[in-house]
PDB file of C-alpha atoms in Angstrom:
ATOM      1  CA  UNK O 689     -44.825 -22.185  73.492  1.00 47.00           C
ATOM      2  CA  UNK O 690     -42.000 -20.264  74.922  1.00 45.00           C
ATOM      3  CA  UNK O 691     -39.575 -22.438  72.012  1.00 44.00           C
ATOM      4  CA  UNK O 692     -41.966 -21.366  69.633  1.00 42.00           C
ATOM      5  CA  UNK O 693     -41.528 -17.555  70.339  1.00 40.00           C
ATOM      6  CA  UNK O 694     -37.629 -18.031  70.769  1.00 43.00           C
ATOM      7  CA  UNK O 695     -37.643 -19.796  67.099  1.00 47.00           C
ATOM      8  CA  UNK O 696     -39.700 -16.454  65.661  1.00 47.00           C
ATOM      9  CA  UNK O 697     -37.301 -14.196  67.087  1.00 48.00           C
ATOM     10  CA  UNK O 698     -34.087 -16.166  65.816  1.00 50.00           C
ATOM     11  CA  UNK O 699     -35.640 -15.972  62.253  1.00 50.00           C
ATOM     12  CA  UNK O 700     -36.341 -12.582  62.748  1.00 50.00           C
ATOM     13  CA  UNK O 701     -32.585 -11.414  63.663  1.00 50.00           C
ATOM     14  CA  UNK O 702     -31.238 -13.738  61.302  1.00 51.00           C
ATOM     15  CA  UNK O 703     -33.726 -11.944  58.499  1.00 52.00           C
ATOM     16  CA  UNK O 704     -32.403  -9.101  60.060  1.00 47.00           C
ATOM     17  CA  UNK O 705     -28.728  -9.552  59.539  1.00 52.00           C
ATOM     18  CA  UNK O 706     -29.086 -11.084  56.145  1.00 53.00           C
ATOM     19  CA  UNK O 707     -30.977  -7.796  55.337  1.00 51.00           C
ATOM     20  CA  UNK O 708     -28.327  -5.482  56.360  1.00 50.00           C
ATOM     21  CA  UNK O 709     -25.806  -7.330  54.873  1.00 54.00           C
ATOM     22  CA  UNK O 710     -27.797  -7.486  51.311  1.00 52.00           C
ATOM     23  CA  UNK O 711     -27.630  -3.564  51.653  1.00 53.00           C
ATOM     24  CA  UNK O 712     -24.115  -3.076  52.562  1.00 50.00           C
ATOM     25  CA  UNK O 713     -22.822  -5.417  49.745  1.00 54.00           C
ATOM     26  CA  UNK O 714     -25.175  -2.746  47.445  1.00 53.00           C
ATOM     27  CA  UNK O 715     -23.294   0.201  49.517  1.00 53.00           C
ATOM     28  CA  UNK O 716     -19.959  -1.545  48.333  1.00 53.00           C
ATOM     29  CA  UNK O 717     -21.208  -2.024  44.237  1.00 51.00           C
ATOM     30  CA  UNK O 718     -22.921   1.666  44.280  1.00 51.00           C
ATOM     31  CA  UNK O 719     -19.316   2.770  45.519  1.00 52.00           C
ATOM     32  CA  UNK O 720     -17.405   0.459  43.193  1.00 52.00           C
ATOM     33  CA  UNK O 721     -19.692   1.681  39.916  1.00 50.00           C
ATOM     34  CA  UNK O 722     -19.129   5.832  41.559  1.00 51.00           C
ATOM     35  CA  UNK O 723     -15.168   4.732  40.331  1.00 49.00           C
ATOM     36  CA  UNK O 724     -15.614   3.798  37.025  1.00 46.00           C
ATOM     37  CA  UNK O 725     -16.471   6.211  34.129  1.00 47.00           C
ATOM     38  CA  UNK O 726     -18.800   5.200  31.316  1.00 46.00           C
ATOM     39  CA  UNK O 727     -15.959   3.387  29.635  1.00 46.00           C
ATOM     40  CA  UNK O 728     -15.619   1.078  32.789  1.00 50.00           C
ATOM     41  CA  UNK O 729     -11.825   3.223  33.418  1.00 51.00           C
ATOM     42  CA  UNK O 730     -11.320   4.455  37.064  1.00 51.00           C
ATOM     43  CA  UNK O 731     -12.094   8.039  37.589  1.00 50.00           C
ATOM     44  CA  UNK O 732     -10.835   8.082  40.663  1.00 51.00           C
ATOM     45  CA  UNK O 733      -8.509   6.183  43.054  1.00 53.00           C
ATOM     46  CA  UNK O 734      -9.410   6.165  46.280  1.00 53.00           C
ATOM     47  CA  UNK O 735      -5.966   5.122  47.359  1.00 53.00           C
ATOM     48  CA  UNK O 736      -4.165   8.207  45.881  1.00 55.00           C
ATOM     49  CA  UNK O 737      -2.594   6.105  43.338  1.00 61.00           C
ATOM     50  CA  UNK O 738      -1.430   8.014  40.620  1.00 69.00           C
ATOM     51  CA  UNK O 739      -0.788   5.324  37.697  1.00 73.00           C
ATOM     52  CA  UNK O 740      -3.787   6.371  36.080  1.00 74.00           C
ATOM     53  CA  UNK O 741      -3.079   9.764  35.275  1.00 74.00           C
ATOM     54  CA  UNK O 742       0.812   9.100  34.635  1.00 74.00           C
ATOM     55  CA  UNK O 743      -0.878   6.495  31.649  1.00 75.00           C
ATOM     56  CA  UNK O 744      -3.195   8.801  30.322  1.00 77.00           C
ATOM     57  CA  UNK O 745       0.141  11.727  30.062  1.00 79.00           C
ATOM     58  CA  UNK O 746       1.853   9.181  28.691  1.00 77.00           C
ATOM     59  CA  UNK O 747      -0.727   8.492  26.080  1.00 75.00           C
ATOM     60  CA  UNK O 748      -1.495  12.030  25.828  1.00 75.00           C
ATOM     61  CA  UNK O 749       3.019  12.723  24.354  1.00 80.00           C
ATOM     62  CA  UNK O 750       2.842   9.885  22.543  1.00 80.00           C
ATOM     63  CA  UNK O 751      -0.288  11.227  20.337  1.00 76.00           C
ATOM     64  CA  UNK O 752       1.661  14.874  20.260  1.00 75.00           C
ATOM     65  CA  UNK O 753       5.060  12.747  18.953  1.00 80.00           C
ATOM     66  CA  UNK O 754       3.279  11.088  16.271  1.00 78.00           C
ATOM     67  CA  UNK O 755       1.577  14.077  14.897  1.00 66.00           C
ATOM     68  CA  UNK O 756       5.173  15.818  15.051  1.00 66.00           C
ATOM     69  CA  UNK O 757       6.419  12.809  13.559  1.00 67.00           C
ATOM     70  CA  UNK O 758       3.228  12.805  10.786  1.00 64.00           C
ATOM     71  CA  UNK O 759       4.171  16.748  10.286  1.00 61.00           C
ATOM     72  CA  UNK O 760       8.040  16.489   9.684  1.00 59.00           C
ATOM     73  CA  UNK O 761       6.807  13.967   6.941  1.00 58.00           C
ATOM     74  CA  UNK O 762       4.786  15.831   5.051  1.00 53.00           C
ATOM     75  CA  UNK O 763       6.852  19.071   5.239  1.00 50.00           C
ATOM     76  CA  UNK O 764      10.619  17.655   4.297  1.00 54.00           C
ATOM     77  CA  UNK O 765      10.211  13.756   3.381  1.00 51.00           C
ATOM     78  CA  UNK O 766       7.652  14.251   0.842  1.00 54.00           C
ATOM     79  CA  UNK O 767       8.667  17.031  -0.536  1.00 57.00           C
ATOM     80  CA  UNK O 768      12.472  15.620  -1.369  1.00 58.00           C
ATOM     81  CA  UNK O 769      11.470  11.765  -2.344  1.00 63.00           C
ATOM     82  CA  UNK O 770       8.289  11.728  -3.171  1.00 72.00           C
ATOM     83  CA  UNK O 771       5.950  14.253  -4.929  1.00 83.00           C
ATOM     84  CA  UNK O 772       6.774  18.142  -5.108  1.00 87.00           C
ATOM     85  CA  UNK O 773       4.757  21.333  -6.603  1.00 88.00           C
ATOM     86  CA  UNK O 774       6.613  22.856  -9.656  1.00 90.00           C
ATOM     87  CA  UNK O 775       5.521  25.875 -11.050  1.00 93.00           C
ATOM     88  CA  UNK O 776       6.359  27.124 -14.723  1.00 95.00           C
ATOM     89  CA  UNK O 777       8.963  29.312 -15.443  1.00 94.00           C
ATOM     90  CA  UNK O 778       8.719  30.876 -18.647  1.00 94.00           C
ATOM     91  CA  UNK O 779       7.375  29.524 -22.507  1.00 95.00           C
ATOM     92  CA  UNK O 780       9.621  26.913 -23.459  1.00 95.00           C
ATOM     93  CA  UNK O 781       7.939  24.306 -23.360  1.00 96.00           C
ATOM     94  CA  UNK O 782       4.461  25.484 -24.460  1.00 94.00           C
ATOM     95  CA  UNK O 783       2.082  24.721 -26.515  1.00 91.00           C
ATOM     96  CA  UNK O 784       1.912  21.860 -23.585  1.00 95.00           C
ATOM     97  CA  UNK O 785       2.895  23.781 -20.706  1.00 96.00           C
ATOM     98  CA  UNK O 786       2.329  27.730 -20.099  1.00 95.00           C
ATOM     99  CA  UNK O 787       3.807  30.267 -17.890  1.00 96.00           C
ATOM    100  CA  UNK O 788       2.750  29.673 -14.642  1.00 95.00           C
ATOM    101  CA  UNK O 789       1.453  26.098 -14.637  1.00 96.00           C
ATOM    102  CA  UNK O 790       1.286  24.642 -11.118  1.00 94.00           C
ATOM    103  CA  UNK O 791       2.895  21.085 -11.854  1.00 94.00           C
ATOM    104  CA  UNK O 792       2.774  18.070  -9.648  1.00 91.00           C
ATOM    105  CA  UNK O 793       6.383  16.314  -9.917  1.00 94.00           C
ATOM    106  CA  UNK O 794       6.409  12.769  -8.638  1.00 93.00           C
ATOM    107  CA  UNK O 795      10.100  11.084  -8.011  1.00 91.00           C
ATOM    108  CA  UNK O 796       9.321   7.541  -7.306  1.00 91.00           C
ATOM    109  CA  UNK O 797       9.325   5.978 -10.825  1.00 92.00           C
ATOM    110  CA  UNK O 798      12.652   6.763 -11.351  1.00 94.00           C
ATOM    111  CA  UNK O 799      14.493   5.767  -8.572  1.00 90.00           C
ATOM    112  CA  UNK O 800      13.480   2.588  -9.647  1.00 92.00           C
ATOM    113  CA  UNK O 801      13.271   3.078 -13.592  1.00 94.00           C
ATOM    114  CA  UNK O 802      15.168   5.033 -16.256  1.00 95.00           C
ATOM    115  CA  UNK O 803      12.962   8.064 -17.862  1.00 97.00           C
ATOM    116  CA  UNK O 804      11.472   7.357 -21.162  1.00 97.00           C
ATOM    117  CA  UNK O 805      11.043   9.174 -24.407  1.00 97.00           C
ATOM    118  CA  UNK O 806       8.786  11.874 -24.345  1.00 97.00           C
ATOM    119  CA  UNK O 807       8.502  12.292 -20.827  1.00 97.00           C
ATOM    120  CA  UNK O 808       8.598  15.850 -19.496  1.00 97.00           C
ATOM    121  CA  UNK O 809      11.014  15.797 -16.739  1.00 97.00           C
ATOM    122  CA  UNK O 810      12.018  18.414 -13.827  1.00 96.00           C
ATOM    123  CA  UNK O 811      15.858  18.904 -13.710  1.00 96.00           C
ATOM    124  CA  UNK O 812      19.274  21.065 -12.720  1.00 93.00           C
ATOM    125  CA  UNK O 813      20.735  21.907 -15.433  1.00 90.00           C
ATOM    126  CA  UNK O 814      24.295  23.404 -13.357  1.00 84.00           C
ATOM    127  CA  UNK O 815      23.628  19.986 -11.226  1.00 81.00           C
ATOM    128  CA  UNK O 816      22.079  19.542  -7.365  1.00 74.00           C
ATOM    129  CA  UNK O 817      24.072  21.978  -5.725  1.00 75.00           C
ATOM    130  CA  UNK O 818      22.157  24.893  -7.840  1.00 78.00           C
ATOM    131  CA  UNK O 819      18.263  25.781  -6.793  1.00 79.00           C
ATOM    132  CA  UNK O 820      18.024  26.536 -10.729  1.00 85.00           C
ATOM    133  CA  UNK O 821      15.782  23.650 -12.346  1.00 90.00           C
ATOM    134  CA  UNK O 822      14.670  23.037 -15.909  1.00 96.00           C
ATOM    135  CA  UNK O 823      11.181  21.348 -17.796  1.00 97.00           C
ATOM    136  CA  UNK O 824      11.750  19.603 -20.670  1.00 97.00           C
ATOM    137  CA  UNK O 825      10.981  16.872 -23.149  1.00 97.00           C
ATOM    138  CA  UNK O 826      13.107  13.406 -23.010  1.00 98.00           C
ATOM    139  CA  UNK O 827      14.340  12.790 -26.800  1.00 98.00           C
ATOM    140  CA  UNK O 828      17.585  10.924 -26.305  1.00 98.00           C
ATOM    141  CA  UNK O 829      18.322   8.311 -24.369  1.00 98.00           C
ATOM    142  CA  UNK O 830      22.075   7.174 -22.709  1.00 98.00           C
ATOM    143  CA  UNK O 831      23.973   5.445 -25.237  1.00 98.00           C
ATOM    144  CA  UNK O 832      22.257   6.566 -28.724  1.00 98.00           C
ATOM    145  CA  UNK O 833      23.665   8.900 -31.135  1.00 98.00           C
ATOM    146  CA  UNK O 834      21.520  12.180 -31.963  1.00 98.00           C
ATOM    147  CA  UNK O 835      22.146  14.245 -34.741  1.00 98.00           C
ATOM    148  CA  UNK O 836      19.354  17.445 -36.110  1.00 96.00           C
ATOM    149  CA  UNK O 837      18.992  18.316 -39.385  1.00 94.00           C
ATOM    150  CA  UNK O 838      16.829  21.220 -40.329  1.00 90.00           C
ATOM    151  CA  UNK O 839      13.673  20.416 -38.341  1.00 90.00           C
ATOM    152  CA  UNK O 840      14.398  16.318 -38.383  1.00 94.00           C
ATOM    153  CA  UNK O 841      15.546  14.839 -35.286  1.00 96.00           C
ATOM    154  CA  UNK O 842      18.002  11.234 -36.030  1.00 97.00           C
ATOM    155  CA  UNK O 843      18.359   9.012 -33.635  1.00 98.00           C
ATOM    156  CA  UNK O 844      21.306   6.210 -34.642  1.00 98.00           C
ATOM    157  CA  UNK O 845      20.508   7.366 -37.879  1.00 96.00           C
ATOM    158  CA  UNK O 846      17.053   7.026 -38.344  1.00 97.00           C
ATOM    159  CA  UNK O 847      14.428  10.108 -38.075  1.00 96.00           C
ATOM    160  CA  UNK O 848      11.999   9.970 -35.191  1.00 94.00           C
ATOM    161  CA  UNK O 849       8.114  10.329 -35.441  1.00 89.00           C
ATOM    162  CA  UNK O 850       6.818  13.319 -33.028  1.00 90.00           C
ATOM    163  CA  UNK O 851       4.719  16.352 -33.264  1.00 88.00           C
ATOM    164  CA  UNK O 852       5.484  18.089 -29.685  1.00 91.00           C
ATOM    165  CA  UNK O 853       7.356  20.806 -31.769  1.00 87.00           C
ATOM    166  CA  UNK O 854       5.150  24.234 -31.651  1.00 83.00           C
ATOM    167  CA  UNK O 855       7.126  25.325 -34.681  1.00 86.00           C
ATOM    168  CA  UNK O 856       9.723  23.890 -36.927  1.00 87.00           C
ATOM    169  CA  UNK O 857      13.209  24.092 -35.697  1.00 91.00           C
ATOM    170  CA  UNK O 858      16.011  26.098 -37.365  1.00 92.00           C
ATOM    171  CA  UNK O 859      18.810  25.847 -34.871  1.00 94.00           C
ATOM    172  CA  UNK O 860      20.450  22.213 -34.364  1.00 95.00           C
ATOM    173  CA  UNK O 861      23.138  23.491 -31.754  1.00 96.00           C
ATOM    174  CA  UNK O 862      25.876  20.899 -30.818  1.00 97.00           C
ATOM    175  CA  UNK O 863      23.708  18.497 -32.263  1.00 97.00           C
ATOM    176  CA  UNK O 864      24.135  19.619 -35.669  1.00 96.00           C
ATOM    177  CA  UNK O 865      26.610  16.768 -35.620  1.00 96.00           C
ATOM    178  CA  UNK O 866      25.707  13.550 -34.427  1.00 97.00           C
ATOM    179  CA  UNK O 867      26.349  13.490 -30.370  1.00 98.00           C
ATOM    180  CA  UNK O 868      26.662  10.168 -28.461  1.00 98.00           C
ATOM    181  CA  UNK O 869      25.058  10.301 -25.459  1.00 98.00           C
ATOM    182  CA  UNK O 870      27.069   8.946 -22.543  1.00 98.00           C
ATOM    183  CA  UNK O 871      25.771   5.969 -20.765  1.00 97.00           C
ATOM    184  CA  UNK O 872      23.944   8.069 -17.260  1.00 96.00           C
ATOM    185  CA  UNK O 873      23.011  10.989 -20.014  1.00 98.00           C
ATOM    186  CA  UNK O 874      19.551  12.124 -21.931  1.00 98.00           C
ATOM    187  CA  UNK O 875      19.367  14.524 -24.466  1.00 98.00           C
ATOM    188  CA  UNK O 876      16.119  16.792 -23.899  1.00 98.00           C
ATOM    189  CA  UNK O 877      14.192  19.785 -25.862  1.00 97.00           C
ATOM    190  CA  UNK O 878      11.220  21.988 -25.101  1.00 96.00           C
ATOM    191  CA  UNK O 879       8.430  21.693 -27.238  1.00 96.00           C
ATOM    192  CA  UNK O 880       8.674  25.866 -27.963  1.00 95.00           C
ATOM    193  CA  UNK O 881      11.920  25.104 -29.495  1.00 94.00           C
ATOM    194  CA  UNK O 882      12.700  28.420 -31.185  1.00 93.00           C
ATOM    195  CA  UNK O 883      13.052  29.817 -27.756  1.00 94.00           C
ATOM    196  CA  UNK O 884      13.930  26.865 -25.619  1.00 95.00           C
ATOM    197  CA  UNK O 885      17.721  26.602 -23.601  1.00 95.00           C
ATOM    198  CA  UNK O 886      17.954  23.128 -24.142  1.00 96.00           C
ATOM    199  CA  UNK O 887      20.358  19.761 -24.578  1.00 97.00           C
ATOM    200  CA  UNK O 888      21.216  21.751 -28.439  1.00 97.00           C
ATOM    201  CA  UNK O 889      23.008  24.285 -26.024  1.00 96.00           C
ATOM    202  CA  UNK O 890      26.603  23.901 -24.205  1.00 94.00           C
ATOM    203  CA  UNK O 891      25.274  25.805 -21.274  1.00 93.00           C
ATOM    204  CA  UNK O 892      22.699  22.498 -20.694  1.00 95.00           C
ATOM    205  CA  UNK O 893      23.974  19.956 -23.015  1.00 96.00           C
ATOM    206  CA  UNK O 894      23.099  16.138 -22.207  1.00 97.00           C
ATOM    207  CA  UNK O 895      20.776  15.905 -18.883  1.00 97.00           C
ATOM    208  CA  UNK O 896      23.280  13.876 -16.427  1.00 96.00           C
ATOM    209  CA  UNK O 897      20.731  11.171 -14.976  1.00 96.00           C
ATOM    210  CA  UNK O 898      21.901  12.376 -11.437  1.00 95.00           C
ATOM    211  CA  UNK O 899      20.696  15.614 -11.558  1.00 95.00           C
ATOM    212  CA  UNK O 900      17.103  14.470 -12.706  1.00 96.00           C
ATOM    213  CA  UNK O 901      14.501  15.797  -9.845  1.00 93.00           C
ATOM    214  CA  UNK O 902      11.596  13.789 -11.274  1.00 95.00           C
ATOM    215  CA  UNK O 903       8.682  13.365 -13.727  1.00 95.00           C
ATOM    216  CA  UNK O 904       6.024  16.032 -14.255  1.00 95.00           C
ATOM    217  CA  UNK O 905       2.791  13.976 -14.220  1.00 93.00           C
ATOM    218  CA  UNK O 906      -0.361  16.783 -13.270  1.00 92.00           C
ATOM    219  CA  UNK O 907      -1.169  20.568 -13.759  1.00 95.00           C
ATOM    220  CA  UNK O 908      -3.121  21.348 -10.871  1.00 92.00           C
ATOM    221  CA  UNK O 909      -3.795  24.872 -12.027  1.00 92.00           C
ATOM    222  CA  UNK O 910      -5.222  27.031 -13.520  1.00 94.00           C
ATOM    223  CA  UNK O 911      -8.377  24.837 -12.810  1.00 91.00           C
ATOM    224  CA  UNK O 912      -9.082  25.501 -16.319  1.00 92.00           C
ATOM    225  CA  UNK O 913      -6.435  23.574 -17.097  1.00 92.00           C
ATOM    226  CA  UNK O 914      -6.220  21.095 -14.608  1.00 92.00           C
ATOM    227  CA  UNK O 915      -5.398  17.351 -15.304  1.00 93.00           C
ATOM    228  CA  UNK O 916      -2.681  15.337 -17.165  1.00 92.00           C
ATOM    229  CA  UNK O 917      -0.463  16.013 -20.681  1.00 89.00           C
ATOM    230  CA  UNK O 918       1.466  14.485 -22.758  1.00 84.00           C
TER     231      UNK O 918
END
């Protein structure tokens, strides 16, 4: 009898111990869990370690040096080699474009392409070094030989089709007699060409293809007006 009591009380310490240990291992995980935040990252360190907060400043410049980096972009990379805002200056080249016109100027497609006939391009006439900048039409292109007569425009002899003329022209300028364009030059016009300082002109003369800015491509305002041209 007396070994049947001593077995009882041997279970019951051992039931005992197990028990207290099953609540201090759920002491330890309560404590372990109090450590992380709902993301399972330390909020704490017991320790006093301080790599955790030196990895969230770090995280914390880098963010702040790519927004800078983001910023400098958009302010002075964009600007220069990629798309630009041009505004109007003047009635040269209306009945397409009118005093004022907010222009989008895009400068990709020729860095890797000539400009075409027709285009309406953004330029310095007095070269890069001048803020001064021109919009015109492309009518010549390097190497051909342009000549006006009366309101005809020749190109290697032959008259070209286009209607982007808001009147008839009665001055032909330097081209009066037929001018070959160099191999880097383009001969332009505004489409008001009564009133238009243009390639006819010695003060412009034949656009060097350096000291092309870009290709006008949108009118973003008026809003009336908004959207592409020809």
């Amino acid at each position: 009898m007396d070994n049947e009591y001593k077995n009882q009380d041997e279970e019951q310490e051992n039931s005992l111990e197990t028990s207290n240990q099953a609540e201090l291992n759920d002491e330890k995980a309560d404590d372990k869990e109090r450590e992380l935040d709902s993301y399972g990252e330390p909020i704490e360190n017991p320790d006093g370690d301080e790599e955790p907060k030196k990895k969230k400043i770090k995280g914390v410049i880098t963010e702040l040096i790519i927004y800078a980096a983001i910023i400098i972009m958009c302010v002075c990379v964009v600007p220069k080699y990629v798309l630009q805002r041009t505004i109007v200056d003047g009635t040269s080249m209306m009945n397409t474009l009118s005093d004022g016109d907010n222009l989008l100027v895009e400068k990709v497609t020729y860095r890797i392409s000539d400009p075409k006939r027709f285009d309406v391009i953004v330029f310095y006439p007095h070269g890069r070094q001048s803020n001064d900048y021109y919009i015109k039409r492309v009518i010549g292109l390097p190497g051909e030989t342009i000549q006006i007569k009366g309101d005809t425009i020749y190109i290697n002899g032959k008259a070209i089709k286009e209607n982007y003329g808001k009147d008839p022209m009665t001055e032909s300028g330097i081209a009066e007699k037929p001018l070959k364009l160099a191999n880097d030059e383009f001969f332009v016009l505004g489409d008001n060409r009564e009133i238009s300082d243009d390639s006819r002109y010695e003060d412009v003369g034949p656009v060097k293809r350096k000291n092309i800015a870009g290709r006008a491509i949108l009118r973003i305002s008026p809003l009336s007006e908004f959207g592409t041209f020809k």
